């Protein structure tokens, strides 16, 4: 039998989420949101008539696993990959990307994509948030501040961002 047209095949969006491990409370909610988005998009006609399908892999809140998953995803030559709930997961996987993509949308604002890359992050950059916060403190005449950060990649990003903002 002849195969149906490609327009009938789902448009797969590959994503990795921390469904287990320390960030599972975030990843499980994201997986539910993706399922709701998939349902809504498909009920309203899909993408140019094609249904959408989020393919979710569990990165286990582990950067090494995120790299393994991204390697597997890149072998499929996807148009887009979504993932990186926390800075370490996003930065680890982003290291595999080449100049020609694919589009990689990180949830973490702690990723700082090089100009012209295909990497995007959610929300305001942490560097911008630190500069704005320190400017507010200066204009409010606050001269003594204390900072407490974690020792993981997110805390390291904060340490660098705060130091850069203070240098300004």
CSV table of C-alpha atoms in Angstrom, one decimal:
chain,number,residue,atom,x,y,z
A,1,UNK,CA,0.0,0.0,0.0
A,2,UNK,CA,1.2,3.5,-0.8
A,3,UNK,CA,2.3,5.6,2.2
A,4,UNK,CA,0.2,8.7,3.0
A,5,UNK,CA,1.6,12.1,2.3
A,6,UNK,CA,4.3,13.6,4.6
A,7,UNK,CA,1.7,16.3,5.6
A,8,UNK,CA,-0.1,13.6,7.6
A,9,UNK,CA,3.1,12.8,9.6
A,10,UNK,CA,3.3,14.6,13.0
A,11,UNK,CA,5.8,17.5,13.2
A,12,UNK,CA,8.0,16.2,16.0
A,13,UNK,CA,9.5,18.6,18.5
A,14,UNK,CA,12.3,16.9,20.5
A,15,UNK,CA,12.6,17.9,24.1
A,16,UNK,CA,14.4,16.8,27.2
A,17,UNK,CA,13.1,17.4,30.6
A,18,UNK,CA,14.1,16.4,34.1
A,19,UNK,CA,11.4,13.9,34.8
A,20,UNK,CA,13.5,12.3,37.5
A,21,UNK,CA,16.2,13.7,39.8
A,22,UNK,CA,16.4,16.9,41.8
A,23,UNK,CA,14.6,19.1,39.3
A,24,UNK,CA,11.8,16.6,38.5
A,25,UNK,CA,9.2,18.9,40.2
A,26,UNK,CA,9.9,21.4,37.4
A,27,UNK,CA,10.2,18.9,34.5
A,28,UNK,CA,7.1,17.0,35.3
A,29,UNK,CA,5.1,20.3,35.2
A,30,UNK,CA,6.7,21.2,31.9
A,31,UNK,CA,5.8,17.8,30.5
A,32,UNK,CA,2.2,18.4,31.5
A,33,UNK,CA,2.3,21.9,29.9
A,34,UNK,CA,3.7,20.4,26.7
A,35,UNK,CA,1.0,17.8,26.6
A,36,UNK,CA,-1.6,20.6,26.9
A,37,UNK,CA,0.1,22.6,24.2
A,38,UNK,CA,0.2,19.6,21.9
A,39,UNK,CA,-3.5,19.0,22.5
A,40,UNK,CA,-4.4,22.6,21.8
A,41,UNK,CA,-2.3,22.9,18.7
A,42,UNK,CA,-3.7,19.6,17.3
A,43,UNK,CA,-7.3,20.5,18.1
A,44,UNK,CA,-6.8,23.8,16.2
A,45,UNK,CA,-5.3,22.4,13.0
A,46,UNK,CA,-1.7,21.6,13.9
A,47,UNK,CA,1.2,23.2,12.1
A,48,UNK,CA,0.1,23.9,8.5
A,49,UNK,CA,-2.3,21.0,8.8
A,50,UNK,CA,0.2,18.6,10.4
A,51,UNK,CA,-0.3,17.4,14.0
A,52,UNK,CA,2.5,18.3,16.4
A,53,UNK,CA,4.1,15.7,18.7
A,54,UNK,CA,6.4,16.6,21.6
A,55,UNK,CA,8.9,13.7,22.0
A,56,UNK,CA,10.1,14.0,25.6
A,57,UNK,CA,13.2,12.4,27.0
A,58,UNK,CA,14.2,12.3,30.6
A,59,UNK,CA,17.5,14.0,31.3
A,60,UNK,CA,17.4,12.8,34.9
A,61,UNK,CA,18.6,16.3,36.0
A,62,UNK,CA,22.0,15.2,34.9
A,63,UNK,CA,24.1,17.2,32.4
A,64,UNK,CA,25.9,14.1,31.1
A,65,UNK,CA,22.5,12.5,30.3
A,66,UNK,CA,21.4,15.8,28.6
A,67,UNK,CA,24.5,15.6,26.4
A,68,UNK,CA,23.7,11.9,25.5
A,69,UNK,CA,20.1,12.9,24.6
A,70,UNK,CA,21.2,15.9,22.6
A,71,UNK,CA,23.6,13.6,20.6
A,72,UNK,CA,20.8,11.2,19.9
A,73,UNK,CA,18.5,14.1,18.9
A,74,UNK,CA,21.1,15.7,16.6
A,75,UNK,CA,21.4,12.4,14.7
A,76,UNK,CA,17.8,12.9,13.6
A,77,UNK,CA,18.6,16.3,12.2
A,78,UNK,CA,15.7,18.1,13.9
A,79,UNK,CA,14.5,21.6,13.1
A,80,UNK,CA,14.3,22.4,16.9
A,81,UNK,CA,15.2,21.0,20.2
A,82,UNK,CA,13.7,22.3,23.5
A,83,UNK,CA,15.2,21.6,26.9
A,84,UNK,CA,17.6,22.7,29.6
A,85,UNK,CA,15.3,23.4,32.5
A,86,UNK,CA,18.4,24.5,34.6
A,87,UNK,CA,21.6,26.2,33.5
A,88,UNK,CA,23.9,23.1,33.7
A,89,UNK,CA,21.6,21.0,31.5
A,90,UNK,CA,21.2,23.7,28.9
A,91,UNK,CA,24.9,24.6,28.8
A,92,UNK,CA,26.0,21.0,28.6
A,93,UNK,CA,23.7,20.2,25.6
A,94,UNK,CA,24.4,23.5,23.9
A,95,UNK,CA,28.1,22.6,23.6
A,96,UNK,CA,27.2,20.0,20.9
A,97,UNK,CA,25.5,22.5,18.6
A,98,UNK,CA,27.1,23.7,15.3
A,99,UNK,CA,26.9,27.1,13.7
A,100,UNK,CA,24.1,25.9,11.4
A,101,UNK,CA,21.7,24.8,14.2
A,102,UNK,CA,19.3,23.3,14.9
A,103,UNK,CA,17.3,25.9,16.9
A,104,UNK,CA,17.8,25.1,20.6
A,105,UNK,CA,15.4,26.8,23.0
A,106,UNK,CA,16.6,26.6,26.6
A,107,UNK,CA,14.3,27.2,29.4
A,108,UNK,CA,17.1,28.6,31.6
A,109,UNK,CA,17.9,32.4,31.4
A,110,UNK,CA,21.4,31.4,32.6
A,111,UNK,CA,22.5,30.4,29.1
A,112,UNK,CA,24.2,33.2,27.2
A,113,UNK,CA,24.2,32.3,23.5
A,114,UNK,CA,26.9,33.7,21.3
A,115,UNK,CA,25.6,36.4,18.9
A,116,UNK,CA,24.2,34.9,15.7
A,117,UNK,CA,23.8,31.4,17.2
A,118,UNK,CA,20.7,29.3,17.0
A,119,UNK,CA,20.4,29.1,20.8
A,120,UNK,CA,17.7,31.0,22.5
A,121,UNK,CA,16.7,31.2,26.2
A,122,UNK,CA,13.5,32.0,28.0
A,123,UNK,CA,13.0,35.3,29.7
A,124,UNK,CA,15.5,38.0,30.4
A,125,UNK,CA,19.2,37.1,30.5
A,126,UNK,CA,20.5,36.7,34.1
A,127,UNK,CA,23.3,39.2,33.2
A,128,UNK,CA,20.6,41.8,32.4
A,129,UNK,CA,18.7,41.0,35.6
A,130,UNK,CA,21.9,41.5,37.7
A,131,UNK,CA,22.7,44.8,36.1
A,132,UNK,CA,19.1,46.0,36.6
A,133,UNK,CA,19.1,44.8,40.2
A,134,UNK,CA,22.4,46.5,41.1
A,135,UNK,CA,21.3,49.7,39.4
A,136,UNK,CA,18.1,49.7,41.5
A,137,UNK,CA,20.2,49.2,44.6
A,138,UNK,CA,22.6,52.0,43.7
A,139,UNK,CA,19.8,54.5,42.9
A,140,UNK,CA,18.1,53.5,46.2
A,141,UNK,CA,21.3,54.5,48.0
A,142,UNK,CA,21.9,50.9,49.2
A,143,UNK,CA,25.7,50.6,49.7
A,144,UNK,CA,25.9,47.2,51.4
A,145,UNK,CA,24.7,44.1,49.8
A,146,UNK,CA,25.2,40.4,50.4
A,147,UNK,CA,24.9,37.6,47.9
A,148,UNK,CA,24.3,34.0,48.5
A,149,UNK,CA,24.5,31.7,45.5
A,150,UNK,CA,24.7,27.9,45.0
A,151,UNK,CA,27.9,26.1,43.9
A,152,UNK,CA,26.3,24.6,40.8
A,153,UNK,CA,26.3,26.0,37.2
A,154,UNK,CA,23.4,28.4,38.1
A,155,UNK,CA,25.4,29.8,41.1
A,156,UNK,CA,28.5,30.1,38.9
A,157,UNK,CA,26.4,32.0,36.4
A,158,UNK,CA,25.2,34.3,39.2
A,159,UNK,CA,28.7,34.9,40.5
A,160,UNK,CA,30.0,35.9,37.0
A,161,UNK,CA,26.9,38.0,36.3
A,162,UNK,CA,27.2,39.9,39.6
A,163,UNK,CA,30.9,40.5,39.2
A,164,UNK,CA,30.4,41.8,35.7
A,165,UNK,CA,27.6,44.1,36.8
A,166,UNK,CA,29.6,45.4,39.7
A,167,UNK,CA,32.5,46.1,37.4
A,168,UNK,CA,30.2,48.4,35.4
